[in-house]
Structure formats: C-alpha cells, structure tokens
Backbone as ProteinMPNN parsed JSONL, in Angstrom:
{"seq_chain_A": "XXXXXXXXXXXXXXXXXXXXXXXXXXXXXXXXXXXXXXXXXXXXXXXXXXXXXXXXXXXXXXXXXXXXXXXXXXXXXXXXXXXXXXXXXXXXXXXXXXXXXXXXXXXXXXXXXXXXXXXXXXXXXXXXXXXXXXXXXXXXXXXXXXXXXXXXXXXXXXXXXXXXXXXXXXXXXXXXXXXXXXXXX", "coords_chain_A": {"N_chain_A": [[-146.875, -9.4, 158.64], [-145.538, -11.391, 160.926], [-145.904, -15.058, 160.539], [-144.392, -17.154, 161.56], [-144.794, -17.868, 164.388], [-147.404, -18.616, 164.818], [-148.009, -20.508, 162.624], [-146.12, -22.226, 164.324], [-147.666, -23.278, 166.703], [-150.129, -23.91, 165.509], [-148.766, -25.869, 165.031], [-148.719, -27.441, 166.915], [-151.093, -28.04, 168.104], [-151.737, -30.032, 166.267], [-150.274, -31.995, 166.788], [-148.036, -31.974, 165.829], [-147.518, -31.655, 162.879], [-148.58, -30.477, 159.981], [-150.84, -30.23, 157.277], [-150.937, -29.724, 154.059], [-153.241, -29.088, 153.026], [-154.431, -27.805, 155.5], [-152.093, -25.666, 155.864], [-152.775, -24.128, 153.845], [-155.714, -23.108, 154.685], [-154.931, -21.523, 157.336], [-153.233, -19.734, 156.267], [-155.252, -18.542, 154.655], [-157.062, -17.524, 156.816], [-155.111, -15.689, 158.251], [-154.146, -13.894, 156.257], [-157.149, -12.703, 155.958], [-157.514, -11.313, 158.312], [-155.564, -9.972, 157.882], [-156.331, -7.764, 156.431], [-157.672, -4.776, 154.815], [-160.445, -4.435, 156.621], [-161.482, -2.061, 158.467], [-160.381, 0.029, 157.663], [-159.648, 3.707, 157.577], [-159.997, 6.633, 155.716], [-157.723, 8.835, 155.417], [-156.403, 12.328, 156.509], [-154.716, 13.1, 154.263], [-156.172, 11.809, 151.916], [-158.799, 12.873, 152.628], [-158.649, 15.499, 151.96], [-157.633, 15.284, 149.26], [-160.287, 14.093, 147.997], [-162.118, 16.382, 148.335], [-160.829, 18.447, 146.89], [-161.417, 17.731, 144.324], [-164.235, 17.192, 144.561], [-166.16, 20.194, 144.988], [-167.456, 21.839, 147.216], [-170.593, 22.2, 146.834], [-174.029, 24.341, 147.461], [-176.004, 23.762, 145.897], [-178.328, 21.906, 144.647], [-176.364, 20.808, 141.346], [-175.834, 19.169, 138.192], [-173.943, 16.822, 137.224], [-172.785, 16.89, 134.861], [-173.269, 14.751, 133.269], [-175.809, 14.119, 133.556], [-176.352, 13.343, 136.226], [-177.927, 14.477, 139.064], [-176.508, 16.25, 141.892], [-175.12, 17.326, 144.879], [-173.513, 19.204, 147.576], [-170.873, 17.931, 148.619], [-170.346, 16.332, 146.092], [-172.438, 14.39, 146.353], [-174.724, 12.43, 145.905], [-177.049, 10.798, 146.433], [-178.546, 11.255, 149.333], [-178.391, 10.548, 152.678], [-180.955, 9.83, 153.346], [-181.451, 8.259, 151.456], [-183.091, 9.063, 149.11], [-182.564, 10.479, 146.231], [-180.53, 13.257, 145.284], [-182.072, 16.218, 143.674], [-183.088, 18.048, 140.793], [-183.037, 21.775, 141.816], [-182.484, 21.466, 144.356], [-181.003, 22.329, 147.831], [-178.88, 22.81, 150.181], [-177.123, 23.538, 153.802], [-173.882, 24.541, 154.154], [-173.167, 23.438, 156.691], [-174.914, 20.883, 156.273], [-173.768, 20.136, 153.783], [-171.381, 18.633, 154.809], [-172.298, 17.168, 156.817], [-173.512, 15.427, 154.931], [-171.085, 14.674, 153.578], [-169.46, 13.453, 155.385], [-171.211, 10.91, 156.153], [-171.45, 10.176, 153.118], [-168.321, 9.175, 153.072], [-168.417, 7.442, 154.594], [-169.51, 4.871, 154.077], [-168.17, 4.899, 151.36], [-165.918, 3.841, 152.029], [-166.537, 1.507, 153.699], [-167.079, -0.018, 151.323], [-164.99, -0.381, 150.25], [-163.131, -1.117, 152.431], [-164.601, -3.748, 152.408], [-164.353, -5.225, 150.171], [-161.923, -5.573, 149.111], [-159.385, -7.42, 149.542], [-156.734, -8.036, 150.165], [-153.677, -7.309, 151.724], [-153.063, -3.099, 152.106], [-151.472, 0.287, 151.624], [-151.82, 2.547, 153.221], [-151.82, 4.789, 151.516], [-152.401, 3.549, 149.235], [-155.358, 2.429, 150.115], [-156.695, 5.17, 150.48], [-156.482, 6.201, 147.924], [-158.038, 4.057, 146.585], [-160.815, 4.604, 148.256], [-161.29, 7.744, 147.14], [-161.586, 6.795, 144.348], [-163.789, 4.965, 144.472], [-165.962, 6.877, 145.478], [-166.15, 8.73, 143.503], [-167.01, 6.82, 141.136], [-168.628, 5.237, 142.497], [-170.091, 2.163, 144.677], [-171.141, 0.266, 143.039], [-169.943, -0.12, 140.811], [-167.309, -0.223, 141.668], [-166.599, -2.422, 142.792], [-167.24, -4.241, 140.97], [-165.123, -4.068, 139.165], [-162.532, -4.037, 137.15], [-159.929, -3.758, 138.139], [-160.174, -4.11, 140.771], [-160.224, -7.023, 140.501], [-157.899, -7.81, 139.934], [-156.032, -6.182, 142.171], [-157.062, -7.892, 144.093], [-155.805, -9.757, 143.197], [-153.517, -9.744, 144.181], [-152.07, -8.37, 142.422], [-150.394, -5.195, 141.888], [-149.366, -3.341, 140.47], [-150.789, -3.556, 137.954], [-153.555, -2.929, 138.727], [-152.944, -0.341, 139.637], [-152.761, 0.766, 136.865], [-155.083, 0.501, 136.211], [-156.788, 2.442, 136.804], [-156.181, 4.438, 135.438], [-158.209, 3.718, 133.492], [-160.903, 4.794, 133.659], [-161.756, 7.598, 133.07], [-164.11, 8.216, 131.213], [-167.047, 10.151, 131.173], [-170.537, 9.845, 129.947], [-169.743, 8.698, 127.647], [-167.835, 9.738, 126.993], [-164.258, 11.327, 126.765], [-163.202, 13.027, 129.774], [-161.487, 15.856, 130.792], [-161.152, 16.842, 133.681], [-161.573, 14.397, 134.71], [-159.785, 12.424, 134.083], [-157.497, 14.026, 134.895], [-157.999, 13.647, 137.502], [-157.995, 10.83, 137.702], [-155.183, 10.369, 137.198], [-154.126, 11.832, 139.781], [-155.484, 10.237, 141.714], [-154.016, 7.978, 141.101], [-151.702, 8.024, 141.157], [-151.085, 8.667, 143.858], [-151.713, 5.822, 144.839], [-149.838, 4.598, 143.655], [-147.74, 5.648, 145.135], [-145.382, 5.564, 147.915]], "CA_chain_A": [[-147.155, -10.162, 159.843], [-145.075, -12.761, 160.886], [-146.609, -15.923, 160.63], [-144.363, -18.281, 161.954], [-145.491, -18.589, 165.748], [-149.028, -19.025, 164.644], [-147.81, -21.778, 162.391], [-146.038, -23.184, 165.393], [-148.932, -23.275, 168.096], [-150.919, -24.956, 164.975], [-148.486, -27.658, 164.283], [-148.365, -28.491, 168.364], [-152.202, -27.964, 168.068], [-152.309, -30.978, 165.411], [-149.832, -33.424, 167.219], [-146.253, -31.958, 165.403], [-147.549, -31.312, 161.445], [-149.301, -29.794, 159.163], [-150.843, -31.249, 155.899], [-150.871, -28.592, 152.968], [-154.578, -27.899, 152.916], [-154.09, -26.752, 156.877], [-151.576, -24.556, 155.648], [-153.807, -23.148, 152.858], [-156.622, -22.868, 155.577], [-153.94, -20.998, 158.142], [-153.131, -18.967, 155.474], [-156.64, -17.691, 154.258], [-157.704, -16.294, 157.6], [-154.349, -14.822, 158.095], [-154.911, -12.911, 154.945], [-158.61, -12.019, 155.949], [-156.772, -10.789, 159.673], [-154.413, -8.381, 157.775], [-156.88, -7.349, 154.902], [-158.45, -3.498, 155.135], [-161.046, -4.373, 157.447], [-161.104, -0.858, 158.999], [-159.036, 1.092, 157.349], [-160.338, 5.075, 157.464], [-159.042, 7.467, 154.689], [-156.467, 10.049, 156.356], [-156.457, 13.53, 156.115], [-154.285, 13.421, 152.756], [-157.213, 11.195, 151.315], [-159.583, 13.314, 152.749], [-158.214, 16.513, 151.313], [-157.706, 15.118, 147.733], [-161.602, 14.083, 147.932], [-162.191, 17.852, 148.715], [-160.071, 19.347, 146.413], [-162.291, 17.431, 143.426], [-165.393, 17.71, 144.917], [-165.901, 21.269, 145.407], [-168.837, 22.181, 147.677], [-171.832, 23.29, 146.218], [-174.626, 24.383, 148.009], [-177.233, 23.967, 145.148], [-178.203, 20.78, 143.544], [-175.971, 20.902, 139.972], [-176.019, 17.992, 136.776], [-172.54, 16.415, 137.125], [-172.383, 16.893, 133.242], [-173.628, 13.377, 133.151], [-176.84, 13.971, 133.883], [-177.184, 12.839, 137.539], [-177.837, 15.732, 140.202], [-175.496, 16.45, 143.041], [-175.287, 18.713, 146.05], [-172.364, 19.339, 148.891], [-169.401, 17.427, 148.468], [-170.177, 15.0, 145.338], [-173.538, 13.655, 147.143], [-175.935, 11.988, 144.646], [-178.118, 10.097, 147.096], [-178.995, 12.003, 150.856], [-178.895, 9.461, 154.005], [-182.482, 8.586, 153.686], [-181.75, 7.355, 150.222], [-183.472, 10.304, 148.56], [-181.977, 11.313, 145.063], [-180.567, 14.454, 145.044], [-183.193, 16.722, 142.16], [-182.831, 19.747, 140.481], [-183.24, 22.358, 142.771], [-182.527, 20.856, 146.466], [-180.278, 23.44, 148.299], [-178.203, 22.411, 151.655], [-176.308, 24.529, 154.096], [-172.422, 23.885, 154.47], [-173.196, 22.431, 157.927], [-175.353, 19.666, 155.631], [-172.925, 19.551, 153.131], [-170.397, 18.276, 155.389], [-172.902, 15.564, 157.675], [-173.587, 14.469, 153.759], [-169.97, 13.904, 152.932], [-169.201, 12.299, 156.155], [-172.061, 9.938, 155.822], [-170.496, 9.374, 151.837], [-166.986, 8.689, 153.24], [-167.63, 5.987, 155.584], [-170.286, 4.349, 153.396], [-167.369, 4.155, 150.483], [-164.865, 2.916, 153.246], [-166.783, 0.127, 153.834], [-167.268, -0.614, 150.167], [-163.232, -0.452, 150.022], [-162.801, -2.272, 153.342], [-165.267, -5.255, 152.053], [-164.303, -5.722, 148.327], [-160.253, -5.484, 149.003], [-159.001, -9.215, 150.348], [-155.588, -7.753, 150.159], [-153.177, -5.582, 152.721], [-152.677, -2.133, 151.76], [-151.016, 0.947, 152.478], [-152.915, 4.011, 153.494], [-152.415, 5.924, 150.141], [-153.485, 2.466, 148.715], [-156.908, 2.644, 150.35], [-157.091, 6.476, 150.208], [-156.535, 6.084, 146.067], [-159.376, 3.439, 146.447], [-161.965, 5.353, 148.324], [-161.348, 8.556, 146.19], [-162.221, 6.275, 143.155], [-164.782, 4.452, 144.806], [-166.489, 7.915, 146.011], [-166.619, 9.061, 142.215], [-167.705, 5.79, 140.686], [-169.805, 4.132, 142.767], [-169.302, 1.148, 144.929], [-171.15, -1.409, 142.242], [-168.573, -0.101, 139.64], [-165.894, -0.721, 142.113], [-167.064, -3.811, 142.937], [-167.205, -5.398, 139.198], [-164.394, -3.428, 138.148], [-161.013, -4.671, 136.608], [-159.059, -2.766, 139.256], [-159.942, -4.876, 142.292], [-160.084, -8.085, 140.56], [-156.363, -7.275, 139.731], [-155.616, -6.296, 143.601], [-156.972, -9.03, 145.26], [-154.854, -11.294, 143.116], [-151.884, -9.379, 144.23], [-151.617, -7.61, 140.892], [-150.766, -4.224, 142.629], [-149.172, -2.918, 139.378], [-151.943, -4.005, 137.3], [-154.446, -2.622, 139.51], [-152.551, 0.979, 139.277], [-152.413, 0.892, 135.602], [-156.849, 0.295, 136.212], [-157.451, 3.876, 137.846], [-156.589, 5.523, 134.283], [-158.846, 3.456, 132.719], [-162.199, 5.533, 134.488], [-161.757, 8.682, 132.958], [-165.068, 8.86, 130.748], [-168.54, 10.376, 131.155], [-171.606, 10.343, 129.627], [-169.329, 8.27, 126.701], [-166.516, 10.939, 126.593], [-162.705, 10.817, 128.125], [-163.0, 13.972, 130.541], [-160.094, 16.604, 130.897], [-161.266, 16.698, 134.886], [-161.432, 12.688, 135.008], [-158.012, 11.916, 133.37], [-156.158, 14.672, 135.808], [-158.372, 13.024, 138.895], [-157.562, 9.645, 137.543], [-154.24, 10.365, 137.288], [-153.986, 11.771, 140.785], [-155.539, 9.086, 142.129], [-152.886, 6.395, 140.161], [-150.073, 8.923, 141.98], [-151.139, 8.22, 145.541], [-151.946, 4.845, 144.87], [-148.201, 3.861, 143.933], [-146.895, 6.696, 146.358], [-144.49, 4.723, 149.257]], "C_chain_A": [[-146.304, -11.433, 159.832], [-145.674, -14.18, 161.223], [-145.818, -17.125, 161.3], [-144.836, -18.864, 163.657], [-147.099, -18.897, 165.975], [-148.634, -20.29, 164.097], [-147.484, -23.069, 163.639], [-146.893, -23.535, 165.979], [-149.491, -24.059, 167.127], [-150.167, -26.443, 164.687], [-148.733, -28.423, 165.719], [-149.783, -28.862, 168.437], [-152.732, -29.569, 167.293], [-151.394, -32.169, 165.59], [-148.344, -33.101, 166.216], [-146.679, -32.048, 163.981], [-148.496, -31.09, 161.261], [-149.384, -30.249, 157.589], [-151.339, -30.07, 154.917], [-152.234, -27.865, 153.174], [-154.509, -27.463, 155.078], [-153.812, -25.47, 156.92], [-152.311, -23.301, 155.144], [-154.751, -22.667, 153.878], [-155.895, -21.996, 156.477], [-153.91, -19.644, 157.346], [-154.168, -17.629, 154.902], [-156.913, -16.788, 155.912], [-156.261, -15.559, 158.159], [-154.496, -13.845, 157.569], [-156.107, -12.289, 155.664], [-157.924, -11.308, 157.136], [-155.933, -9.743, 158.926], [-155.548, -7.673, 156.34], [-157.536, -5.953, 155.526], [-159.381, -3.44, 156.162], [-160.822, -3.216, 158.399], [-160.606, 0.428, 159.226], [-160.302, 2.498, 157.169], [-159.241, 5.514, 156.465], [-158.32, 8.853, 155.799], [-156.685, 11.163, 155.371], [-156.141, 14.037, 154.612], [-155.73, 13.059, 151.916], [-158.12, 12.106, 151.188], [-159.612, 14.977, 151.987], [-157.904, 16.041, 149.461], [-159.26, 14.829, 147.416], [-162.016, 15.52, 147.674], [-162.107, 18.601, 147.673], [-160.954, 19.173, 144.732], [-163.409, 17.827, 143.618], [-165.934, 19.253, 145.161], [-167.417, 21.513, 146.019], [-169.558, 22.988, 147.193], [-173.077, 23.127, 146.838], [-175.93, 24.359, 147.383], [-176.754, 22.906, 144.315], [-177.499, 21.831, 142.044], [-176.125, 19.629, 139.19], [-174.578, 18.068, 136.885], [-172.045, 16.796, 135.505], [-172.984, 15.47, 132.324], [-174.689, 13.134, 133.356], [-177.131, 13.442, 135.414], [-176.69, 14.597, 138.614], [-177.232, 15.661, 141.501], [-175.49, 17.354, 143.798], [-173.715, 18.321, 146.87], [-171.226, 18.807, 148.232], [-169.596, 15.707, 147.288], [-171.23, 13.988, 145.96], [-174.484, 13.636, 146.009], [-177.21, 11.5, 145.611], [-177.581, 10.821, 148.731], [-178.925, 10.558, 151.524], [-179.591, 8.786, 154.092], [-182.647, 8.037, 152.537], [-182.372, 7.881, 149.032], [-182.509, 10.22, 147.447], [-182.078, 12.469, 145.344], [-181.264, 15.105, 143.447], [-182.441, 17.847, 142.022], [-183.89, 20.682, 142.012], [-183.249, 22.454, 144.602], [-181.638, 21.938, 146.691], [-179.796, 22.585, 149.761], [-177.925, 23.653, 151.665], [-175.335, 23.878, 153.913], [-172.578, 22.728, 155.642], [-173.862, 20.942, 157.203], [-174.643, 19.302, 154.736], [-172.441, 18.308, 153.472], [-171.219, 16.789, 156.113], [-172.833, 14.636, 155.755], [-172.152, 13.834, 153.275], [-169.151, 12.887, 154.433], [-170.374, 11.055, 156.187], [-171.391, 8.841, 154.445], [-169.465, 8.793, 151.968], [-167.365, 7.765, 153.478], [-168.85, 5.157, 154.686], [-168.973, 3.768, 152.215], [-166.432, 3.37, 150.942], [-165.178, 1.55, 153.287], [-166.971, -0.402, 152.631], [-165.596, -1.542, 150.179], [-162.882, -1.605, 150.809], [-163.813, -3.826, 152.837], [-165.234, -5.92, 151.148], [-162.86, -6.201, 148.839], [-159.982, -6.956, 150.113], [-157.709, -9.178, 150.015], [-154.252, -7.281, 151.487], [-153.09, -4.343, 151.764], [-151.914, -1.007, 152.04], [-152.22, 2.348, 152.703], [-153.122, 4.483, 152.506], [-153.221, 4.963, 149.413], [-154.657, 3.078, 148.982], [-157.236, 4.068, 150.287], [-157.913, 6.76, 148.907], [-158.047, 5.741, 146.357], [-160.428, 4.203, 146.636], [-161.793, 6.705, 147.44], [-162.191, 8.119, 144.836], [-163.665, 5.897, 143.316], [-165.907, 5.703, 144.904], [-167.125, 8.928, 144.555], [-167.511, 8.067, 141.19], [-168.842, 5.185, 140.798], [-169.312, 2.914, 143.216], [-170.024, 0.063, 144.112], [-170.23, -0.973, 141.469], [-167.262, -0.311, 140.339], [-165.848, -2.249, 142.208], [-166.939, -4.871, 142.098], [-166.065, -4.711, 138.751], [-162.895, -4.475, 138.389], [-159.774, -4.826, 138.159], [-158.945, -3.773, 140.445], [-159.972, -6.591, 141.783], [-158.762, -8.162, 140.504], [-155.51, -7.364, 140.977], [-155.818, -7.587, 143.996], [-156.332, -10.065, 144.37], [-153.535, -10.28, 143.056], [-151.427, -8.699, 143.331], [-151.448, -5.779, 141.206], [-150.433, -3.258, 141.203], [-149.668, -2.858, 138.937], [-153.719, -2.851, 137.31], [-153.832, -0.315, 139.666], [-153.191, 1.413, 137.884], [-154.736, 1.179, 135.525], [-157.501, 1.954, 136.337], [-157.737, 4.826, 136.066], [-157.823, 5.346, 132.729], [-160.621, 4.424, 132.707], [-161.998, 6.558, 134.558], [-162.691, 9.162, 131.708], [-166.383, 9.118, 131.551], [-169.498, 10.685, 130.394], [-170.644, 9.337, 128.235], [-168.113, 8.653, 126.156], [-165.735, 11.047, 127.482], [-163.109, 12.305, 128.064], [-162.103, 14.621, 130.658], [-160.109, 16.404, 133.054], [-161.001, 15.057, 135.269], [-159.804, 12.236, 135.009], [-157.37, 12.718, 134.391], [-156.948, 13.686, 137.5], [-158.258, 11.69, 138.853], [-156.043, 9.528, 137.948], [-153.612, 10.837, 138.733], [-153.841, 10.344, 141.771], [-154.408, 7.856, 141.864], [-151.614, 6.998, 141.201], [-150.102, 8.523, 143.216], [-151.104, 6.743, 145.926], [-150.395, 3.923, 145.439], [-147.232, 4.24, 144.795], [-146.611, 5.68, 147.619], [-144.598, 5.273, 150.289]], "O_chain_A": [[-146.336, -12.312, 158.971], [-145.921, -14.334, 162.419], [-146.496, -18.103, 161.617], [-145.129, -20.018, 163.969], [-147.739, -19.273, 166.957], [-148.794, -21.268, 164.827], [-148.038, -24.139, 163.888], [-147.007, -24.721, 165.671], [-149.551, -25.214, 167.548], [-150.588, -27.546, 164.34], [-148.907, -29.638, 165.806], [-149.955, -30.016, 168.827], [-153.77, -30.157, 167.598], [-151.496, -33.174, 164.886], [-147.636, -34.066, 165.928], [-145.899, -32.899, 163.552], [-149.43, -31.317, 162.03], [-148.441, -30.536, 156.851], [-152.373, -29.521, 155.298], [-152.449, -26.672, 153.391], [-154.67, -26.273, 155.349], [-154.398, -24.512, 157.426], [-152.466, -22.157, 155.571], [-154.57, -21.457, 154.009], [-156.704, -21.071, 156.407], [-154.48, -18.626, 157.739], [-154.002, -16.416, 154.777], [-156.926, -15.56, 156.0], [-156.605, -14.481, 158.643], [-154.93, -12.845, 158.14], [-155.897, -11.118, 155.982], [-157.671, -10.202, 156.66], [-155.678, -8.674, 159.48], [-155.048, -7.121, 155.36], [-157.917, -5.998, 156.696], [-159.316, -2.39, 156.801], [-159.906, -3.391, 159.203], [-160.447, 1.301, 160.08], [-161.46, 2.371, 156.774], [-158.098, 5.079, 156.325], [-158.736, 9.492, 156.766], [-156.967, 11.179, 154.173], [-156.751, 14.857, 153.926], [-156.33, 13.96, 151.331], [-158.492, 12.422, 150.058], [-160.655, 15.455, 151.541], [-158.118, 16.889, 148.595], [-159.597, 15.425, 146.393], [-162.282, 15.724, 146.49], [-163.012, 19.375, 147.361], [-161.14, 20.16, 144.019], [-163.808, 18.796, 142.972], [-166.262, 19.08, 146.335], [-168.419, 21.376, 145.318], [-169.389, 24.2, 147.065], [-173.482, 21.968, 146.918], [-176.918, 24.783, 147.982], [-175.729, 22.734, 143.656], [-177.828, 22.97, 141.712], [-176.784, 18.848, 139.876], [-173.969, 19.122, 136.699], [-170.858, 16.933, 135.209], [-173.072, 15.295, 131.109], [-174.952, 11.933, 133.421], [-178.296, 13.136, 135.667], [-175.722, 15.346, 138.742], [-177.668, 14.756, 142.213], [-175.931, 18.416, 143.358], [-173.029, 17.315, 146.691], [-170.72, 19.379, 147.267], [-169.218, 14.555, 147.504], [-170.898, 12.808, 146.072], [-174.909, 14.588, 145.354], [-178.33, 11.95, 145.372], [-176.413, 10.844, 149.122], [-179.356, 9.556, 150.953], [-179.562, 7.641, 154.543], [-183.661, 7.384, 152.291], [-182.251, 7.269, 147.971], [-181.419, 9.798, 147.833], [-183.146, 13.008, 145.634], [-181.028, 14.604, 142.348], [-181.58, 18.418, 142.692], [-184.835, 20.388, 142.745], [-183.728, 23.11, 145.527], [-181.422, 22.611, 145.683], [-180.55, 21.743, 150.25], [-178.048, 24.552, 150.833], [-175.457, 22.71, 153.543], [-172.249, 21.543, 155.583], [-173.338, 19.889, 157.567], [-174.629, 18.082, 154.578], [-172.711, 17.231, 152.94], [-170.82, 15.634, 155.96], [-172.267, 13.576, 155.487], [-172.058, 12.744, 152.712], [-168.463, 11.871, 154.338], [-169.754, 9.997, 156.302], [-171.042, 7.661, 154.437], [-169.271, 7.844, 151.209], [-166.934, 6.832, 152.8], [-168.781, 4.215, 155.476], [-168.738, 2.565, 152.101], [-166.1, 2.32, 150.392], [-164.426, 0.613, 153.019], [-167.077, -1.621, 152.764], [-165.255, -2.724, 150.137], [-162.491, -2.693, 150.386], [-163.354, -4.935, 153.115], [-165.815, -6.997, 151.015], [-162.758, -7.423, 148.951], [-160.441, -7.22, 151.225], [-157.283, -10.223, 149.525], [-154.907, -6.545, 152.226], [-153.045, -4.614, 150.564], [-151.406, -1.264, 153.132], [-153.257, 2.726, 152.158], [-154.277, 4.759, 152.183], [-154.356, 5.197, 148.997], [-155.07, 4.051, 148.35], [-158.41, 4.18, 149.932], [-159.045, 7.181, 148.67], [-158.994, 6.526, 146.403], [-161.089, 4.599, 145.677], [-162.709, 6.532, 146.636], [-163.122, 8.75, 144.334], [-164.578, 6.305, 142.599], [-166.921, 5.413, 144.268], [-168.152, 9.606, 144.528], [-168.502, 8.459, 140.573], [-169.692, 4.764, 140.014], [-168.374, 2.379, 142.624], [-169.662, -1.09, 144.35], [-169.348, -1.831, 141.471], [-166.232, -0.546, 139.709], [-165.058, -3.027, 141.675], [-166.64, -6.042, 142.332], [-166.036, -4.811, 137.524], [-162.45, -5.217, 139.265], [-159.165, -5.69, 138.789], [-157.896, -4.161, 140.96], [-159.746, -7.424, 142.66], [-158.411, -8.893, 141.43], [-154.583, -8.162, 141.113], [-154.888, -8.359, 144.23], [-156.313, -11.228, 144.771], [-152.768, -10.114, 142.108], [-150.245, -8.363, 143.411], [-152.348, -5.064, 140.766], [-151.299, -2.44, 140.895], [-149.773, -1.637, 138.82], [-154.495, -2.363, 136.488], [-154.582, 0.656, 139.764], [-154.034, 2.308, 137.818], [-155.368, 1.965, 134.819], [-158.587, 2.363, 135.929], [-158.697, 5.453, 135.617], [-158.151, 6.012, 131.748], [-161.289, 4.557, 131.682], [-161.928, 7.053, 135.683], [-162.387, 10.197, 131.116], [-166.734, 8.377, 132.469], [-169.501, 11.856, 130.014], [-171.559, 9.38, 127.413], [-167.484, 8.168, 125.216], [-165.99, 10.965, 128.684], [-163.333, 12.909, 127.015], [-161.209, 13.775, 130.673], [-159.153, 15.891, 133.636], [-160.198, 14.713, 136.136], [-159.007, 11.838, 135.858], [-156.489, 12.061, 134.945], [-156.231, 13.213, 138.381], [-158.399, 11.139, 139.944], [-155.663, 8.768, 138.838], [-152.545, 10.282, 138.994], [-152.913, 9.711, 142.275], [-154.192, 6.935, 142.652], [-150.804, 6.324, 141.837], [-149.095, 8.0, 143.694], [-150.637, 6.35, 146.994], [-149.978, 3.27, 146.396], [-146.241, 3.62, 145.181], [-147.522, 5.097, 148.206], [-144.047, 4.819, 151.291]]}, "name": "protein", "num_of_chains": 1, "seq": "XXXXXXXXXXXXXXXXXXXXXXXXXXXXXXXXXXXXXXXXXXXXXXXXXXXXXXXXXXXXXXXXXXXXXXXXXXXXXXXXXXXXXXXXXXXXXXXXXXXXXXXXXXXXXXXXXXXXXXXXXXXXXXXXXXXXXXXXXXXXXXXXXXXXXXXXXXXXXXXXXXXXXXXXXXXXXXXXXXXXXXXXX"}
C-alpha cells in the first residue's frame, strides 16, 4: 500500500508536519488496514485441508486420544465433544467442516497483525485447523510473524509434528507441506 498520500492529507491535516509519534500512530492503523482481516482460505488451502483430513463418517481416536468425526471435527457447532460412537452423514460432515474453517479463519485473521499472501494464510489455517486456535495463539510461529520474522515463522510449522509425546510420520509430512505453501510465491 502506498502510504504516501495518506501521509500527505495528514501533514495538511496538522498545519504542514508531522512529529514522529504521529507517524508511529499513522503507521499502526495502516498496518491494522492491510493485516488479514478477512482473508478466506482458497480452494488450494481448502483441498490440502481435505487431503489430511480424510472424511470419516464414524467418530475415530485421533491416536491421541481425542475423538473425531467428518473432516477433523473434535467439537460439533453446539460445542458438544465429539464421543466414541457418534456417526454423521457426509452432508454433516461437510456443514461440520465448513463451520471448522471459518471458525479457524477468524482465529488466523485475529492473531496475524501482519500482511500475508494467500498461501501464507492458507499454511496458517491448515495448522491452525490441526492444532487448535489456543496453540496457535501462544505459539512461537505467530509471535515470529507478527514481528515480521516471515522466515522464522516458516522454520515454526516443522516444529508441530508430535502427538501424544511422539514426532508423527503423518505430522512431519503435513508439517512439511504446510512449511511448502507457506514460503510458496
């Protein structure tokens, strides 16, 4: 975004200058104006979600002990834990993983005080969508991003490839996906 005709309009706004903390102030909601606020995951996103998740129409035990149904759904709409034995159709699968998407979206869009690019936020919600948005939330990864550390913040994704105490063969290749799209141009 180019910022300088906003700058202008504020310096005529303040009588012909601008005194540093202005700038800084100018600056911040700039930033908040270009930051994720909104961003949806795109089809690629949505298809690498997919391709992990594999629909199952009968609560299973992640391996980790927590129970899951449809598309990687731990908790139902009304907040419900998925148990042993719950059952969906496909048609519920699917309301459950659109419900999950835009729920992690907004995790993504409200943590991230960055810009991004699409695969950026894709990566993110993918991670976010396996994790959990308090583990995104406290995690390394986004303190990293939002200080600009985009490198940094790559290098984070392969760190979140145990469960239950143990590095995963499934985690590490879906980590490593994820890290691929992330830096992908």
């Amino acid at each position: 975004m180019n910022r300088k005709p906003l700058f202008d309009a504020a310096r005529v706004l303040a009588g012909g200058k601008l005194i540093q903390a202005q700038v800084d102030d100018l600056n911040k909601v700039v930033d908040g104006l270009s930051s994720t606020q909104g961003m949806t995951t795109s089809r690629v996103g949505i298809n690498l979600i997919t391709s992990f998740e594999d629909e199952k129409l009968n609560a299973y035990d992640d391996g980790v002990g927590v129970w899951t149904i449809g598309f990687g759904t731990t908790v139902y709409p009304n907040g419900v834990k998925v148990k042993k034995g719950d059952v969906c159709t496909a048609e519920q699968a699917k309301a459950f993983f659109t419900y999950d998407l835009k729920r992690f979206e907004a995790a993504v869009n409200g943590a991230v005080k960055v810009s991004l690019t699409q695969n950026q936020f894709d990566a993110l919600v993918l991670l976010t969508y396996n994790i959990g948005s308090a583990a995104f939330k406290s995690s390394t990864l986004l303190k990293k991003l939002n200080t600009k550390d985009y490198a940094g913040a790559a290098d984070q994704f392969l760190v979140w490839n145990c469960g239950g105490g143990e590095v995963l063969k499934g985690l590490v290749r879906r980590r490593e996906a994820e890290r691929t799209l992330f830096i992908k141009k």
